[in-house]
Coordinates of C-alpha atoms in Angstrom, one line a residue:
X675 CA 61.8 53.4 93.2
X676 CA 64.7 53.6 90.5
X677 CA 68.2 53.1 91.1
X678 CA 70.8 54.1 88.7
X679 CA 74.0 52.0 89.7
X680 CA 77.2 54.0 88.1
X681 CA 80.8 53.0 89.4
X682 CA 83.4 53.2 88.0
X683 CA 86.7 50.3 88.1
X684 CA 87.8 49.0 91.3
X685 CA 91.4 49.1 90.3
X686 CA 93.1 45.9 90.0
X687 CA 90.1 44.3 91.4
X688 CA 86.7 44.3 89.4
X689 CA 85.8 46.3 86.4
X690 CA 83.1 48.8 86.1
X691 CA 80.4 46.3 84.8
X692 CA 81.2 43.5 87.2
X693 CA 81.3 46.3 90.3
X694 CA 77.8 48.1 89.4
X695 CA 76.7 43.5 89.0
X696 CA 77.7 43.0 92.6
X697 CA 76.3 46.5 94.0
X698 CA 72.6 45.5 92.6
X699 CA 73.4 41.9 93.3
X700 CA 73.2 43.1 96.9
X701 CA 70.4 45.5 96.5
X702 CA 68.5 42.4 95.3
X703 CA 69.0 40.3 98.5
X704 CA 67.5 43.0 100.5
X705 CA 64.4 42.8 99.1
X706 CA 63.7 46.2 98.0
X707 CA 61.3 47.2 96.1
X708 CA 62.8 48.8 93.2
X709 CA 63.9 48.8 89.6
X710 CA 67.7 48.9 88.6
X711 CA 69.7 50.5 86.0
X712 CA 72.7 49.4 85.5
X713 CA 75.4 52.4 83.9
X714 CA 79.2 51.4 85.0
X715 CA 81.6 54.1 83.9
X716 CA 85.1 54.7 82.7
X717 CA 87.3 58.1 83.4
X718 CA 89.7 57.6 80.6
X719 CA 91.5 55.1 83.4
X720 CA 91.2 51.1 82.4
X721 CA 88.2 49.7 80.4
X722 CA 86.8 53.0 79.2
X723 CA 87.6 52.5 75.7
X724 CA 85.2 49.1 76.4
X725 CA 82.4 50.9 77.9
X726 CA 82.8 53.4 75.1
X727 CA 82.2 51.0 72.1
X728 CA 79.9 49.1 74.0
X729 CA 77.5 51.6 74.9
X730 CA 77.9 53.4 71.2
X731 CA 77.4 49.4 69.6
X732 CA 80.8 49.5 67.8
X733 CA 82.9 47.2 66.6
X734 CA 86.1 46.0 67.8
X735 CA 89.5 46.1 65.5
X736 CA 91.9 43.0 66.3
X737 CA 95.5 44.4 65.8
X738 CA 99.0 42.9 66.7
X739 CA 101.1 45.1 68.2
X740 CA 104.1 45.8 71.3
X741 CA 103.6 45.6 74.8
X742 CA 105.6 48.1 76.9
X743 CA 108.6 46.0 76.8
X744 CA 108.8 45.4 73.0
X745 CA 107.0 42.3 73.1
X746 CA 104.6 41.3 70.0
X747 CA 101.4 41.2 71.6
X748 CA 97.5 41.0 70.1
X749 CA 95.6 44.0 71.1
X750 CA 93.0 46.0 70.2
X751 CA 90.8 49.1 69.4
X752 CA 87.3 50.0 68.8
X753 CA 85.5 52.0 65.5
X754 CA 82.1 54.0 66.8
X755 CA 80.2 56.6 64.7
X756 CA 79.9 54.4 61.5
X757 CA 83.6 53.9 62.1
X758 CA 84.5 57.3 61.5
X759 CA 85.8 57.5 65.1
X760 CA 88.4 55.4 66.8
X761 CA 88.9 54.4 70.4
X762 CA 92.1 53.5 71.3
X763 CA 93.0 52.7 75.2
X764 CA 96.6 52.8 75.8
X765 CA 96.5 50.1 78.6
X766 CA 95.8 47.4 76.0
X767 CA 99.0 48.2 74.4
X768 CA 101.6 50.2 77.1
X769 CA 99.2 49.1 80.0
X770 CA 100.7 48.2 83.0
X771 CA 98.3 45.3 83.2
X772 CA 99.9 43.1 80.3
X773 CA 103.2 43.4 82.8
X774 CA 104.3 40.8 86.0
X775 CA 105.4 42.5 88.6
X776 CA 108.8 41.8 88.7
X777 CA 108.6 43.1 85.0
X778 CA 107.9 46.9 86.0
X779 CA 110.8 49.5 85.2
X780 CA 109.6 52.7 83.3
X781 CA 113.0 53.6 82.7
X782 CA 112.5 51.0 80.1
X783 CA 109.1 51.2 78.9
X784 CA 107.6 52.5 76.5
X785 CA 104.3 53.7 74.6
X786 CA 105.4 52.6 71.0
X787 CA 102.6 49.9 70.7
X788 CA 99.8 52.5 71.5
X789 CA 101.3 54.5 68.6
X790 CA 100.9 51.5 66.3
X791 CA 97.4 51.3 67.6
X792 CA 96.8 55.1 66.4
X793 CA 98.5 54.1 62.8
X794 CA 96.7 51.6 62.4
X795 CA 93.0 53.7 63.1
X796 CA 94.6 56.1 60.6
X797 CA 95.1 53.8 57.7
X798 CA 91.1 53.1 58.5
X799 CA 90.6 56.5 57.6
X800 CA 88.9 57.6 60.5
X801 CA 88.3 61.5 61.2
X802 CA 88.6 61.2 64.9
X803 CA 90.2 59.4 67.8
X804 CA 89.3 59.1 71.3
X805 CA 92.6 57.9 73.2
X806 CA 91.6 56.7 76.9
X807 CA 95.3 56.7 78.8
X808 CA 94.6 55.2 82.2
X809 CA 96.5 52.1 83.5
X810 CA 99.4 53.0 81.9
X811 CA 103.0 51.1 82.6
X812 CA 105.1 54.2 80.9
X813 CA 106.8 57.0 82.1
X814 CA 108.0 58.0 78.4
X815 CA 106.2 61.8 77.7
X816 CA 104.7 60.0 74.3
X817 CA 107.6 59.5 72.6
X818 CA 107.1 55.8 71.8
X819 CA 103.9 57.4 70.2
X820 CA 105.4 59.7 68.8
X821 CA 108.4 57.2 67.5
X822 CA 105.6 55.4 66.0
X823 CA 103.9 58.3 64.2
X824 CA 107.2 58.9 62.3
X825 CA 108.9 61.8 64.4
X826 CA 112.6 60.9 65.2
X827 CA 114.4 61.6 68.6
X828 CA 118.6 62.3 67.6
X829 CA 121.6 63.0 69.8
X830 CA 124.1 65.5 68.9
X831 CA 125.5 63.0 66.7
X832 CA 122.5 63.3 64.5
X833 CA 121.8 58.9 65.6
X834 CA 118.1 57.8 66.7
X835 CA 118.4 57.3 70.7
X836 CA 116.2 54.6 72.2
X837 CA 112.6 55.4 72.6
X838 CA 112.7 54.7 76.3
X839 CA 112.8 57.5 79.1
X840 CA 116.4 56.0 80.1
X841 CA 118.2 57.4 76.8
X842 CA 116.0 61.0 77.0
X843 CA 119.5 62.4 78.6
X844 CA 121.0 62.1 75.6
X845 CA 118.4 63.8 73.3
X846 CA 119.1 67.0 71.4
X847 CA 117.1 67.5 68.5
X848 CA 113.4 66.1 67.4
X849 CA 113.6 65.8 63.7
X850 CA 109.6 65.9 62.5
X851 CA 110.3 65.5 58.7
X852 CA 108.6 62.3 58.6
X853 CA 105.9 62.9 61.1
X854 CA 102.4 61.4 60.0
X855 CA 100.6 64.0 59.7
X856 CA 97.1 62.5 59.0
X857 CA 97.1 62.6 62.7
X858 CA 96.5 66.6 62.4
X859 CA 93.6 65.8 60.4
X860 CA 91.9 64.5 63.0
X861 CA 90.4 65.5 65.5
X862 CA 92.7 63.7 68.7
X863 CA 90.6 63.8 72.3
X864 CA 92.7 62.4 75.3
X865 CA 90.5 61.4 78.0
X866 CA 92.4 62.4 81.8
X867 CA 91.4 61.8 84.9
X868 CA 94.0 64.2 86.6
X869 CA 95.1 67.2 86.2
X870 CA 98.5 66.7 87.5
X871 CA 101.4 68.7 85.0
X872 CA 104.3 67.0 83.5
X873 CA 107.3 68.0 85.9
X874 CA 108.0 69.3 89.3
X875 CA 106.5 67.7 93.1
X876 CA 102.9 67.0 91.0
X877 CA 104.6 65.9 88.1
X878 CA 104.5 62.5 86.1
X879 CA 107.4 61.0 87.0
X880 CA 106.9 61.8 91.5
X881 CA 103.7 61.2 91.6
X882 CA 102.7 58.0 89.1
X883 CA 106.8 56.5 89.0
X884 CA 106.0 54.3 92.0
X885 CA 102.7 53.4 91.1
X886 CA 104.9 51.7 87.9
X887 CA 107.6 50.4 89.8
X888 CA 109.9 53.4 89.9
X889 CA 112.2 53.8 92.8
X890 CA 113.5 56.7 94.3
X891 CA 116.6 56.6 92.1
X892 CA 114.4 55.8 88.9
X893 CA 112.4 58.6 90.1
X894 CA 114.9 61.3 89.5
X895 CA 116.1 59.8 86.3
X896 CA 112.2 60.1 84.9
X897 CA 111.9 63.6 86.4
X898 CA 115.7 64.3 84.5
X899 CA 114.8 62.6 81.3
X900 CA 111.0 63.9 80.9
X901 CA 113.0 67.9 81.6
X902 CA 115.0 67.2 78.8
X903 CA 112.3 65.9 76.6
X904 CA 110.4 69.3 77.4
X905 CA 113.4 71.4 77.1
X906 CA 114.3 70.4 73.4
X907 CA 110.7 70.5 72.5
X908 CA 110.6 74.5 74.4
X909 CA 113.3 75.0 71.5
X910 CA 111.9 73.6 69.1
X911 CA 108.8 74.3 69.0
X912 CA 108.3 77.3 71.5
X913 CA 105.7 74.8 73.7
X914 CA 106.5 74.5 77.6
X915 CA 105.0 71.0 77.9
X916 CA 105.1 71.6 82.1
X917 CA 102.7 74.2 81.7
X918 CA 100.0 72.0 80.2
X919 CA 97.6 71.3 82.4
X920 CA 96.9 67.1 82.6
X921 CA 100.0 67.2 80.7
X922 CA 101.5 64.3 83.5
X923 CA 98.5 61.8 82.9
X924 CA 100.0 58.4 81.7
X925 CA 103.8 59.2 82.2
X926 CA 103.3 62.4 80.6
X927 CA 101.5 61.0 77.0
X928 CA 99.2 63.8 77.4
X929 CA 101.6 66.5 77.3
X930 CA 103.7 64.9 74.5
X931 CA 100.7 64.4 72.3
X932 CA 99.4 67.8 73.3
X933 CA 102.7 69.6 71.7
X934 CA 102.8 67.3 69.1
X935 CA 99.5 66.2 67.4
X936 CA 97.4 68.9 68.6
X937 CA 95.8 66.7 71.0
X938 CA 93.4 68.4 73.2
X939 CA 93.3 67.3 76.5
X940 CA 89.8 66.6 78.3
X941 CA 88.4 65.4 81.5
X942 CA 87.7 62.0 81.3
X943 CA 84.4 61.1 83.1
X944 CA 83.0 64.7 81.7
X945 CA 83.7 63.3 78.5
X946 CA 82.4 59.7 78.7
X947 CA 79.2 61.2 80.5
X948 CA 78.5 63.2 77.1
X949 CA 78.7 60.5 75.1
X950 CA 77.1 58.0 76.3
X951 CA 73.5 58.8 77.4
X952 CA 74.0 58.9 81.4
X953 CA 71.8 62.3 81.0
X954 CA 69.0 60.4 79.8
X955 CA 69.8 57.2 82.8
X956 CA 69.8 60.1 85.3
X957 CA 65.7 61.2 84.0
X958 CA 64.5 58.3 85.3
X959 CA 66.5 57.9 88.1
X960 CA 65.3 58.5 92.5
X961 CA 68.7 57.5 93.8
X962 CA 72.3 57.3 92.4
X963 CA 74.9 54.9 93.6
X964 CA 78.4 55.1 92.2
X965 CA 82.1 54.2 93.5
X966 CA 85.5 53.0 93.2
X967 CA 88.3 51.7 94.9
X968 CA 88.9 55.2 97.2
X969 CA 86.9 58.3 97.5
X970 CA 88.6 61.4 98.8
X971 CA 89.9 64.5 98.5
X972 CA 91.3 63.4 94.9
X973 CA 88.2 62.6 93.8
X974 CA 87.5 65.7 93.4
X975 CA 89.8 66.4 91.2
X976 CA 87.9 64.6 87.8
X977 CA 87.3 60.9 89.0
X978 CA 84.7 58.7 87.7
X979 CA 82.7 59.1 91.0
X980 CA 82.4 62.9 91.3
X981 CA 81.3 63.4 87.9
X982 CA 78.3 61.0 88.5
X983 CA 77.7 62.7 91.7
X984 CA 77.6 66.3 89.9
X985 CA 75.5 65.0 87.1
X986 CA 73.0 63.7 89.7
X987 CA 73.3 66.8 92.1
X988 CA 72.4 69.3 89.1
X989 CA 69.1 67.4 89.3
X990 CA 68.6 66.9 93.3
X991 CA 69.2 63.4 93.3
X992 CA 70.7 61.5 96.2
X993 CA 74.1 60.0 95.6
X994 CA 75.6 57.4 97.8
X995 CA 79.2 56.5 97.5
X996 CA 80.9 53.1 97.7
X997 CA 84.2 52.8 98.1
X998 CA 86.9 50.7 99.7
X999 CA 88.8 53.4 101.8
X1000 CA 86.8 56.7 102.2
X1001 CA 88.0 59.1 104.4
X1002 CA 87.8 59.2 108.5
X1003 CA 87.4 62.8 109.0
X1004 CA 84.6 64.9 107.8
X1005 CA 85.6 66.1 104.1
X1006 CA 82.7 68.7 103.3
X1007 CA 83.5 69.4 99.9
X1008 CA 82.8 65.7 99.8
X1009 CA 79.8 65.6 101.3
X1010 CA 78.2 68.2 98.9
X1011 CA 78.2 65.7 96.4
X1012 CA 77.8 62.5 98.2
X1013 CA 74.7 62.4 101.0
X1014 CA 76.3 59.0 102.2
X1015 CA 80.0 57.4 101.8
X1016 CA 80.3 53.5 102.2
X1017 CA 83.2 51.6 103.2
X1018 CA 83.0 48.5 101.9
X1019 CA 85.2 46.7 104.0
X1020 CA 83.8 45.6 107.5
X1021 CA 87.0 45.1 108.9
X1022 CA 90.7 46.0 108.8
X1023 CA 92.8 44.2 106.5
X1024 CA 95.7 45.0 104.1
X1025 CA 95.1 46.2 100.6
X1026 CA 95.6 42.7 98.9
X1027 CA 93.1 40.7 101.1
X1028 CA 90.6 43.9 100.7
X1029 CA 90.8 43.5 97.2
X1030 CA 90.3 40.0 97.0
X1031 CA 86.8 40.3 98.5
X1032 CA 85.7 43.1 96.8
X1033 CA 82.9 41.8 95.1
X1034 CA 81.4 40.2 98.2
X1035 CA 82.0 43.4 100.1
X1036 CA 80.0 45.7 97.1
X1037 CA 77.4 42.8 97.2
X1038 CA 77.0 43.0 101.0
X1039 CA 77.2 46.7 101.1
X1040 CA 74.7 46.6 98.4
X1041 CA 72.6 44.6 100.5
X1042 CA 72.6 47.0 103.0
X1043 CA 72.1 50.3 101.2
X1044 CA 69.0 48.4 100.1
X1045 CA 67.7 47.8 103.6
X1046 CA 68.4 51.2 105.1
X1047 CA 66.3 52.5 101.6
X1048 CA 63.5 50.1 103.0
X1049 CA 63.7 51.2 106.6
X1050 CA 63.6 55.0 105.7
X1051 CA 60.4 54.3 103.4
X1052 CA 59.0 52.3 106.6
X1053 CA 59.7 55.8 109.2
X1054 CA 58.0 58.0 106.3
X1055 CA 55.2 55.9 105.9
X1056 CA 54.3 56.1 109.3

């Protein structure tokens, strides 16, 4: 029997590799009889870019650059395709993963030092770049991205406002004289995994503020600021960045790069799938087991998970799903792409102590995934 092992992160708990370890690190104490392959995937959220150049054998560009707060940081970015193609993820430079808690306020933050990671893949002359935005601490619509790339953001006195979302109020006219535009010349792929738009209840600011520190009150003022941004760029340019589907992925970087530098916006584990040979995994493969830190109804809407289990569906192959917090009620869109959903937690605990034994949990749910394989070989065989 072959078992292709394919989760994605447990986020802020175990990346991708170390999850699909501790799944066959399980399936190995049971004693089943079986070969493993081991596939961990990335939906454009944190650590894609890594999977990316590892699985294409790049080679990784050490750059200094700014953390979401200003801060000199070292970073970097990966060359694949005879370095003719960068891979930039914006969490190693605006990631909310670089940040202490206390540090979060995406009123203030911004996505400046990504932009410096896209100059610098430009001076290296490549002819595409593959931007993963998950994990993001920003809020900002691109424009510290875009700040970096040359295009100015004035008030009505004509005077450069602050490239954080707190000074958008005051913006009135986006001056693109000195826009790099090498960045046109490439081709520019942002890899999403949602498909939420830039404004409104399912907007950037509502729905991913909190998840960045954002209170109520800093909610409003993100929602404000990020209306303005798209209101002087409507002007300007004749784009409606709130129509843009994905356009609110990373704080809305996917809608300001989309208006901008002709970026075009695609689904993230769709993407990374293509790329990276999980169609030729998936030949030799009896069952698939993939997960992440929750699988429900969002899932469905592009995460790493579901777009193993539609790759592995399109060829009749079993999918079981582990996750920490799957849903209690029956969810049967779910369950046309996952035969058999896993909690990985045996017991109730909060989210901090669940995530603290993650890797035990996927190595003793692994472990018994691999006996009930066993015991459903033994009932056939009979």
């Amino acid at each position: 029997m072959n078992i292709l092992i394919a989760p994605n992160a447990f986020k802020n708990s175990l990346n991708a590799t170390a999850a699909a370890k501790a799944i066959g690190e399980g399936l190995l104490q049971s004693k089943l009889p079986c070969s493993i392959e081991y596939f961990p995937v990335g939906d454009g959220g944190d650590g894609t870019a890594e999977l990316i150049i590892q699985k294409q054998n790049g080679k990784t560009i050490n750059v200094e650059t700014h953390d979401a707060l200003g801060r000199k940081i070292k970073s970097s970015y990966g060359l694949i395709d005879d370095e003719r193609t960068a891979v930039v993820e914006l969490a190693n430079a605006s990631g909310i993963k670089l940040l202490k808690t206390d540090e979060l306020n995406p009123l203030h933050a911004t996505t400046f030092g990504t932009g410096e990671l896209i100059k610098h893949a430009l001076d290296k002359k490549v002819r595409k770049i593959i931007l993963c935005i998950g994990g993001s601490a920003t809020v900002d619509g691109g424009i510290g991205i875009l700040r970096a790339l040359g295009i100015k953001f004035l008030n009505d006195k004509n005077k450069l406002i602050e490239i954080i979302p707190k000074a958008l109020p005051a913006l009135s006219f986006i001056d693109t004289s000195e826009f790099d535009k090498r960045v046109l010349s490439c081709e520019l792929v942002i890899l999403c995994d949602v498909e939420n738009t830039l404004l409104g209840n399912n907007g950037a600011a509502k729905i991913f503020g909190p998840q960045k520190g954002a209170s109520e009150d800093d909610i409003i003022k993100l929602e404000a600021a990020l209306t303005v941004f798209n209101a002087v760029t409507l002007k300007q340019t004749g784009i409606d960045m709130s129509a843009i589907k994905h356009g609110g992925a990373a704080g809305g970087v996917a809608a300001g790069l989309a208006a901008y530098c002709n970026a075009k916006l695609v689904n993230g584990i769709e993407y990374f799938l293509s790329i990276t040979g999980f169609e030729k995994a998936l030949q030799k493969a009896d069952i698939v087991i993939t997960g992440e830190g929750k699988i429900d109804a969002q899932t469905l809407q592009g995460k790493g998970p579901y777009g193993v289990a539609v790759k592995a569906k399109e060829k009749n192959i079993p999918v079981i799903g582990a996750a920490g917090n799957v849903p209690l009620e029956n969810n049967k869109e779910l369950q046309q792409y996952f035969d058999v959903l896993f909690s990985i937690n045996n017991e109730a605990t909060d989210i901090n102590t669940a995530m603290q034994h993650t890797k035990a949990n996927l190595i003793r749910t692994g472990a018994i995934i691999g006996k009930l394989i066993s015991i459903s070989q033994k009932i056939k065989a009979v």
